[in-house]
mmCIF file of C-alpha atoms in Angstrom:
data_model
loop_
_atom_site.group_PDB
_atom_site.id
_atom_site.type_symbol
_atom_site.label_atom_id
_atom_site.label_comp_id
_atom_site.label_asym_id
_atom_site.label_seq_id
_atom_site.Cartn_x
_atom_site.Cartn_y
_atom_site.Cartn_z
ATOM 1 C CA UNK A 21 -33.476 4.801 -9.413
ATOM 2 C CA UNK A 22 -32.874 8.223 -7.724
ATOM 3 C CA UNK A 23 -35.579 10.954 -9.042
ATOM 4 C CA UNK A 24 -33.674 12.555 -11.372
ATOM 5 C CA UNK A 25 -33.727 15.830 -9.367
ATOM 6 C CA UNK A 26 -31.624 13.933 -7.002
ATOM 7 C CA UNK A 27 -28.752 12.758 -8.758
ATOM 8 C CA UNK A 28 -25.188 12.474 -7.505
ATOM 9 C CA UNK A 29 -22.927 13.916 -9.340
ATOM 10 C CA UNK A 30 -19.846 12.162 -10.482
ATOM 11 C CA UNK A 31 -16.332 12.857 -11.996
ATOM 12 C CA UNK A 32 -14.888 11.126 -15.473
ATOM 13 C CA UNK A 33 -11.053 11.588 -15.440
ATOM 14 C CA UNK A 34 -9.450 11.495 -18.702
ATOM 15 C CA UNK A 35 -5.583 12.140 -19.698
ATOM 16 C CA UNK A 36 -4.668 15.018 -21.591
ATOM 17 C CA UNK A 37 -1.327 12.829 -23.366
ATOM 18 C CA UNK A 38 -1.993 12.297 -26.933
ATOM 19 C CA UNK A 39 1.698 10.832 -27.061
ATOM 20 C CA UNK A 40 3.813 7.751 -25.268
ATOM 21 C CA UNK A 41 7.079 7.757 -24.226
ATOM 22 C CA UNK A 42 8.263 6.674 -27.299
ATOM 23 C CA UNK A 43 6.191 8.970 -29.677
ATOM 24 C CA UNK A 44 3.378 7.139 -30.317
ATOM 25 C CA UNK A 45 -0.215 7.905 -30.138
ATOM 26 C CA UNK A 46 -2.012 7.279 -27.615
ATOM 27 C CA UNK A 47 -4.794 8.914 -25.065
ATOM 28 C CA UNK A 48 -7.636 8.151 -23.225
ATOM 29 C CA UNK A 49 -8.831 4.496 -24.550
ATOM 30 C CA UNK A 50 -12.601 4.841 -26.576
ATOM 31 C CA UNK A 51 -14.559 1.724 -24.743
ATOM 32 C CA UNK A 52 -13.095 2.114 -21.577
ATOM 33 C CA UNK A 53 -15.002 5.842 -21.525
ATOM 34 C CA UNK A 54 -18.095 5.612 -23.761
ATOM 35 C CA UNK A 55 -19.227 1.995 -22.314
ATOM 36 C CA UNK A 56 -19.189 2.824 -18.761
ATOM 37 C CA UNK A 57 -20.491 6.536 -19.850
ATOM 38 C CA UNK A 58 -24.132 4.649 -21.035
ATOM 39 C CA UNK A 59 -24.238 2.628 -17.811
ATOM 40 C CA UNK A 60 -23.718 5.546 -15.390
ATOM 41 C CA UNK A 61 -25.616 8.146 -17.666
ATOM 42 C CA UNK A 62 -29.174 7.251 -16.224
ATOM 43 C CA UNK A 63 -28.071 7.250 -12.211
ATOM 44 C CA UNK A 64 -25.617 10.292 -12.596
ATOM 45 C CA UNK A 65 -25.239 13.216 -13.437
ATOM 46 C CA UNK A 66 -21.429 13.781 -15.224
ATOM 47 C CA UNK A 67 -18.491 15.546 -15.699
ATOM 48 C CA UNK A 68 -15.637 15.538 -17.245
ATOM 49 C CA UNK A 69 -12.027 16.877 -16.874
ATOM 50 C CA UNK A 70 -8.515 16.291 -17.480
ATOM 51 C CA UNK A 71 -5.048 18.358 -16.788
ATOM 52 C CA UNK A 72 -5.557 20.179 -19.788
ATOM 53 C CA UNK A 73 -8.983 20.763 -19.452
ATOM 54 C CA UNK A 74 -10.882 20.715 -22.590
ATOM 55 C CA UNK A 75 -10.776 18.363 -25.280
ATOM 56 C CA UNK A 76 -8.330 15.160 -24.209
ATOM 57 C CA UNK A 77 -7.342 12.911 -26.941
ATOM 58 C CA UNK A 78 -8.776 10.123 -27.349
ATOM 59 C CA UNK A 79 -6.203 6.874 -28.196
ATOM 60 C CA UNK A 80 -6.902 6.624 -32.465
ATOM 61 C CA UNK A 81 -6.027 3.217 -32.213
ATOM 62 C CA UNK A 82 -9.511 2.732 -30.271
ATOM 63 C CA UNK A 83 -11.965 4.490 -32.245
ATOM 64 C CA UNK A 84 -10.761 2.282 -35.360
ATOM 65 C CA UNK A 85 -10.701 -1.037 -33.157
ATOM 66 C CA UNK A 86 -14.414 -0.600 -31.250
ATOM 67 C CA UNK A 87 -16.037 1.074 -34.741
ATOM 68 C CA UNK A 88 -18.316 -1.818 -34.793
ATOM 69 C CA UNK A 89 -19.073 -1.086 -30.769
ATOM 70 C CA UNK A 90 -22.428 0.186 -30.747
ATOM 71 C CA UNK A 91 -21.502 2.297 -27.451
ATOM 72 C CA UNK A 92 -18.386 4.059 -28.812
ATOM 73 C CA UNK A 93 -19.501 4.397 -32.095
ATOM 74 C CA UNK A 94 -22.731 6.606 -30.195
ATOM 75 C CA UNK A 95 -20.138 8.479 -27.559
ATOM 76 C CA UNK A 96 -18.006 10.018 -30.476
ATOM 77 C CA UNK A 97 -21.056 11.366 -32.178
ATOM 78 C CA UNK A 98 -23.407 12.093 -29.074
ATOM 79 C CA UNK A 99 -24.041 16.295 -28.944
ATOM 80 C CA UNK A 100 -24.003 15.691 -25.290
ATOM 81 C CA UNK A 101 -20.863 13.934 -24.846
ATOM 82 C CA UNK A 102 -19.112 16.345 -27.134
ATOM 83 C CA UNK A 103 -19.991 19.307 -25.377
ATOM 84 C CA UNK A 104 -18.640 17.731 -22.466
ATOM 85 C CA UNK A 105 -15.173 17.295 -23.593
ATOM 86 C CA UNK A 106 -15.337 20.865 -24.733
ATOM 87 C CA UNK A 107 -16.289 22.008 -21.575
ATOM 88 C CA UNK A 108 -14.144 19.922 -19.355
ATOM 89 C CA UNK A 109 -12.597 21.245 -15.753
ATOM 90 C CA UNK A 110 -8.788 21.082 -15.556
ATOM 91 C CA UNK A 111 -8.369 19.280 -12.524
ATOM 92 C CA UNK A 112 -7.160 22.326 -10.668
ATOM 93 C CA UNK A 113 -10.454 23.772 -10.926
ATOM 94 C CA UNK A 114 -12.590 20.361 -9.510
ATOM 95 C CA UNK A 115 -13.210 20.587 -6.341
ATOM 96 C CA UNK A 116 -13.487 16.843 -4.864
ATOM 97 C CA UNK A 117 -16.497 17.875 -2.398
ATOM 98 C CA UNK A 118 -18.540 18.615 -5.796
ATOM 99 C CA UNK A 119 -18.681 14.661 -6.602
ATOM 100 C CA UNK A 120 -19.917 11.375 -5.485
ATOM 101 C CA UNK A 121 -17.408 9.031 -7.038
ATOM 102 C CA UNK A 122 -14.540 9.422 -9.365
ATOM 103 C CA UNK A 123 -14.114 7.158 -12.949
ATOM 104 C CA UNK A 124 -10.880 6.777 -14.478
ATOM 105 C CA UNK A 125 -10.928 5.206 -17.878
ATOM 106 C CA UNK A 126 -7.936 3.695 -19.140
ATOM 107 C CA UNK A 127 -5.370 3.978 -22.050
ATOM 108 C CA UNK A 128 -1.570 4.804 -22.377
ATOM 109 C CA UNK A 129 -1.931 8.338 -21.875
ATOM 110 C CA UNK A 130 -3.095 7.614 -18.230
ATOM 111 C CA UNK A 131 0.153 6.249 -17.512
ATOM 112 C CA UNK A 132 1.740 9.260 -18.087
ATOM 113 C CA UNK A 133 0.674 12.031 -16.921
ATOM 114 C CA UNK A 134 -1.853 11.353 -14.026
ATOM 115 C CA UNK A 135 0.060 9.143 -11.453
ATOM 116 C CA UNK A 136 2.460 12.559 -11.655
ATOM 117 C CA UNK A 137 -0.207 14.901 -11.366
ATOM 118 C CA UNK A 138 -0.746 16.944 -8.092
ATOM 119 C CA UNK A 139 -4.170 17.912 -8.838
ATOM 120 C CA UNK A 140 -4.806 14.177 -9.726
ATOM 121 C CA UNK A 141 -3.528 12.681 -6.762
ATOM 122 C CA UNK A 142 -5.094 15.451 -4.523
ATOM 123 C CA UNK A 143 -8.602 14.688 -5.747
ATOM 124 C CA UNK A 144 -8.457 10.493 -5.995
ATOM 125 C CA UNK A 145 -7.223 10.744 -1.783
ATOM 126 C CA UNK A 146 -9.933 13.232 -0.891
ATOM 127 C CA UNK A 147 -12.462 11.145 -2.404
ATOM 128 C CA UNK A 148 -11.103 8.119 -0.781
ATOM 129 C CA UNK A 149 -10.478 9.844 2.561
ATOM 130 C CA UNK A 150 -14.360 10.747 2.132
ATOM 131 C CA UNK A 151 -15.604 7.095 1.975
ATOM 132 C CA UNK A 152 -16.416 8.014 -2.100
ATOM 133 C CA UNK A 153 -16.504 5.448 -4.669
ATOM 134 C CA UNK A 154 -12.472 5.887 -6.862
ATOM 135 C CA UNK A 155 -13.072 3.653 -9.660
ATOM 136 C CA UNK A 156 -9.979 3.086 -12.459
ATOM 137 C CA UNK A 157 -9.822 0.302 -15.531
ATOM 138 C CA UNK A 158 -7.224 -1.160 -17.341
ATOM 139 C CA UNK A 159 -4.336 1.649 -17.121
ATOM 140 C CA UNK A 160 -6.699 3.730 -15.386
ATOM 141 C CA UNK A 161 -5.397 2.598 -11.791
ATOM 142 C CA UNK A 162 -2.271 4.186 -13.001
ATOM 143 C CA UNK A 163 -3.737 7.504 -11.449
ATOM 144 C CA UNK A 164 -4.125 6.180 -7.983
ATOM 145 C CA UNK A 165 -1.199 4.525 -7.539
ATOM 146 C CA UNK A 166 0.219 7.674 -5.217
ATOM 147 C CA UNK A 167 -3.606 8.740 -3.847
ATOM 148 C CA UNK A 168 -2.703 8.265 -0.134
ATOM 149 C CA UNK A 169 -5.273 7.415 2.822
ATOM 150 C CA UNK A 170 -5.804 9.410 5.632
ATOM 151 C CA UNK A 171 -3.059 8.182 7.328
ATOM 152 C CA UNK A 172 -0.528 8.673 4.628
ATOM 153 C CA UNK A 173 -0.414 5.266 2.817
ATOM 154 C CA UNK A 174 -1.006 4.670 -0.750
ATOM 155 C CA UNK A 175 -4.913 3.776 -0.973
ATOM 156 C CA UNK A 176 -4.099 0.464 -2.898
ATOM 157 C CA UNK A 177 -2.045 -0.302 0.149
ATOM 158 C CA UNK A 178 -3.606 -3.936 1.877
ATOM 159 C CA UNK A 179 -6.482 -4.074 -0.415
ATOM 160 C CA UNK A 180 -7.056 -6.185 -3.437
ATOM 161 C CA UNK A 181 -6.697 -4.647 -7.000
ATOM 162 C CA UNK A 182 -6.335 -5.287 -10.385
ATOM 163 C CA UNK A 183 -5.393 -3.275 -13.709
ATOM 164 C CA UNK A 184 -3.581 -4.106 -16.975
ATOM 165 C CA UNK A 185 -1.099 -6.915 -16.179
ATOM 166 C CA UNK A 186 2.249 -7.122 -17.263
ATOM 167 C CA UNK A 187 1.235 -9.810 -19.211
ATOM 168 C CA UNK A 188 -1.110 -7.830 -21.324
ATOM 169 C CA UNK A 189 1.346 -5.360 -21.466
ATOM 170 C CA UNK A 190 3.803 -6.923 -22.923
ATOM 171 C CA UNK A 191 1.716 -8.576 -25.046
ATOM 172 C CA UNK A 192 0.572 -5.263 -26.312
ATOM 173 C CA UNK A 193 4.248 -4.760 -27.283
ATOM 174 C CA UNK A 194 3.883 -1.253 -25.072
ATOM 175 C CA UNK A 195 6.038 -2.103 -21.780
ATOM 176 C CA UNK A 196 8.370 0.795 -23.074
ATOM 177 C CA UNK A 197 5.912 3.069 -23.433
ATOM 178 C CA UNK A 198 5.039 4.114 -20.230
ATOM 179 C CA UNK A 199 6.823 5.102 -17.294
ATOM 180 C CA UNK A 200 6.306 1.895 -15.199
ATOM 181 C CA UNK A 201 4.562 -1.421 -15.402
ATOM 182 C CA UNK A 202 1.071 -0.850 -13.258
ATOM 183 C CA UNK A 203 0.862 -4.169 -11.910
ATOM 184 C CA UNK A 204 4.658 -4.140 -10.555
ATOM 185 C CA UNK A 205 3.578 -0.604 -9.458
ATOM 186 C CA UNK A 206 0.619 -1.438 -7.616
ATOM 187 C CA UNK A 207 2.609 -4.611 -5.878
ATOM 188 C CA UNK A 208 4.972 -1.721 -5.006
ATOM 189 C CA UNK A 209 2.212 0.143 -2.948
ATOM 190 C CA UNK A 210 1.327 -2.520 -1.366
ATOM 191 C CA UNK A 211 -1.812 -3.658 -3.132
ATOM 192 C CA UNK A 212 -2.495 -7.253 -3.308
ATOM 193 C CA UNK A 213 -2.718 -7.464 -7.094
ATOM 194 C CA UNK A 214 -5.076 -10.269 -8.735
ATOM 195 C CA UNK A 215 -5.975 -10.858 -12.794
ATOM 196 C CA UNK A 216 -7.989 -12.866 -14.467
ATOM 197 C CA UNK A 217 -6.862 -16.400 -15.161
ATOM 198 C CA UNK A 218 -6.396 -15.309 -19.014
ATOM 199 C CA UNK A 219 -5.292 -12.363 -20.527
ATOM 200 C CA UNK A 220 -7.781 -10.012 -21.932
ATOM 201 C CA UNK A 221 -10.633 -11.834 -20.095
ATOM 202 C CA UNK A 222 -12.823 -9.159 -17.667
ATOM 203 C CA UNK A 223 -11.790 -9.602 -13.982
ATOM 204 C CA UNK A 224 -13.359 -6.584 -11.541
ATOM 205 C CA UNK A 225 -12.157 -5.940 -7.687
ATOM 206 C CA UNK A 226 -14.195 -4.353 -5.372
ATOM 207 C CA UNK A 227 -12.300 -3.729 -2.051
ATOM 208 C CA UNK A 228 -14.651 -1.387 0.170
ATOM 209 C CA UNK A 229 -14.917 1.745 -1.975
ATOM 210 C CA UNK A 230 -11.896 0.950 -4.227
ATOM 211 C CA UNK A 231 -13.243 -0.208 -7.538
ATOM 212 C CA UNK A 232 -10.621 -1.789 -10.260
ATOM 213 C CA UNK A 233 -10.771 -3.340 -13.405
ATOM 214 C CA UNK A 234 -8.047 -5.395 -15.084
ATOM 215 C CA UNK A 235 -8.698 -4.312 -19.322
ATOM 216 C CA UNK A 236 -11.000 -3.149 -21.557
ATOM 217 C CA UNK A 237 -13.330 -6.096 -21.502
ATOM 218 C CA UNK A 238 -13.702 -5.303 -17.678
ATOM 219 C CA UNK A 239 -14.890 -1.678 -18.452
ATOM 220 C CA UNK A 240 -19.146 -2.278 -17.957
ATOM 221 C CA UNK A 241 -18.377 -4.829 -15.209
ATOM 222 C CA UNK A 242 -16.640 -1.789 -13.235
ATOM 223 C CA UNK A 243 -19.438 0.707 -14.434
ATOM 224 C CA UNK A 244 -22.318 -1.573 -12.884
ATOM 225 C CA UNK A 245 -20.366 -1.667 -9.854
ATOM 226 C CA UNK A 246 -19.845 1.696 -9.623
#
């Protein structure tokens, strides 16, 4: 481990959607933030941000679900993590140079409003363009799907990737909810998409610096990588 001096720094990027397409709730997902969080915590140093900046919601549905999770049940109590989220960068104030890797945890809210961000998509090509680790779970991947490579492709183009299947999407009962299906969408870019052989169970890509995971289960899996 790096002396502690010497840490990289590294950027968590969370949605700032607290609703679907349809009006439900929704946000970042809880273990798809807090587990990786632990994992990274002693190698990094790290920041958070979000469109909005301070505060993104965070998906209700996932605090009640992982209450028994010893991780998330820490993150939404930690004085460190919450002074984080009150502090968070809008994403037109990062500046990509600043960071070592980027981290996108996963939920609905993702879906939404990243993939149609500017500031988003600026930051997840830089970093790629600059040989950084972009890391995404679940419907985190939804924010790279229109990052672009220094030539102009999408980076998911001809490299293998994973995220929430439309299997597990559907199964979720959610397909409506978001403005496209990510693993159609990444097929679309040209990834070569790959899952698990069941649905739920952890699958994690690595393809050069691009980092993926397929669902929640894959969320420490990704993290170690990383």
């Amino acid at each position: 481990m790096t002396h502690s001096d010497n840490k990289k720094h590294i950027l968590f990027i969370y949605t700032s959607v607290s609703e679907t397409l349809l009006g439900k709730p929704t946000g970042w997902y809880l273990p798809e933030a807090a587990q990786p969080y632990y994992i990274l915590l002693p190698h990094f140093h790290i920041t958070f941000a979000a469109p909005g900046g301070p505060n993104p919601p965070v998906a209700v549905g996932s605090v009640e679900r992982y209450k028994e999770d010893e991780d998330c049940a820490k993150f939404l109590v930690d004085p460190t993590v919450k002074e984080k989220f009150d502090t968070a960068l809008k994403l037109s104030e990062v500046k990509s140079e600043d960071y070592a890797a980027v981290f996108y945890p996963g939920g609905h809210g993702p879906a939404i409003d990243l993939p149609f961000d500017e500031d988003n998509n600026k930051i997840a090509s830089e970093l790629f363009r600059a040989k950084k680790p972009v890391a995404a779970v679940c419907h985190g991947p939804c924010a790279i799907v229109h990052a672009t490579d220094a030539d102009g492709q999408p980076i998911v183009k001809g490299r293998t990737v994973t995220g929430l299947s439309n299997e597990e999407e559907k199964l979720g009962g959610k397909e409506k909810d978001v403005p496209f299906l990510l693993e159609t969408k990444l097929i679309e870019q040209g990834g070569d998409y790959v899952k698990a052989d069941a649905p739920f169970e952890p699958k994690v890509v690595v393809d050069g610096h691009l980092i993926t995971g397929q669902n929640p289960k894959s969320s420490k899996l990704v993290a170690e990588e990383l």
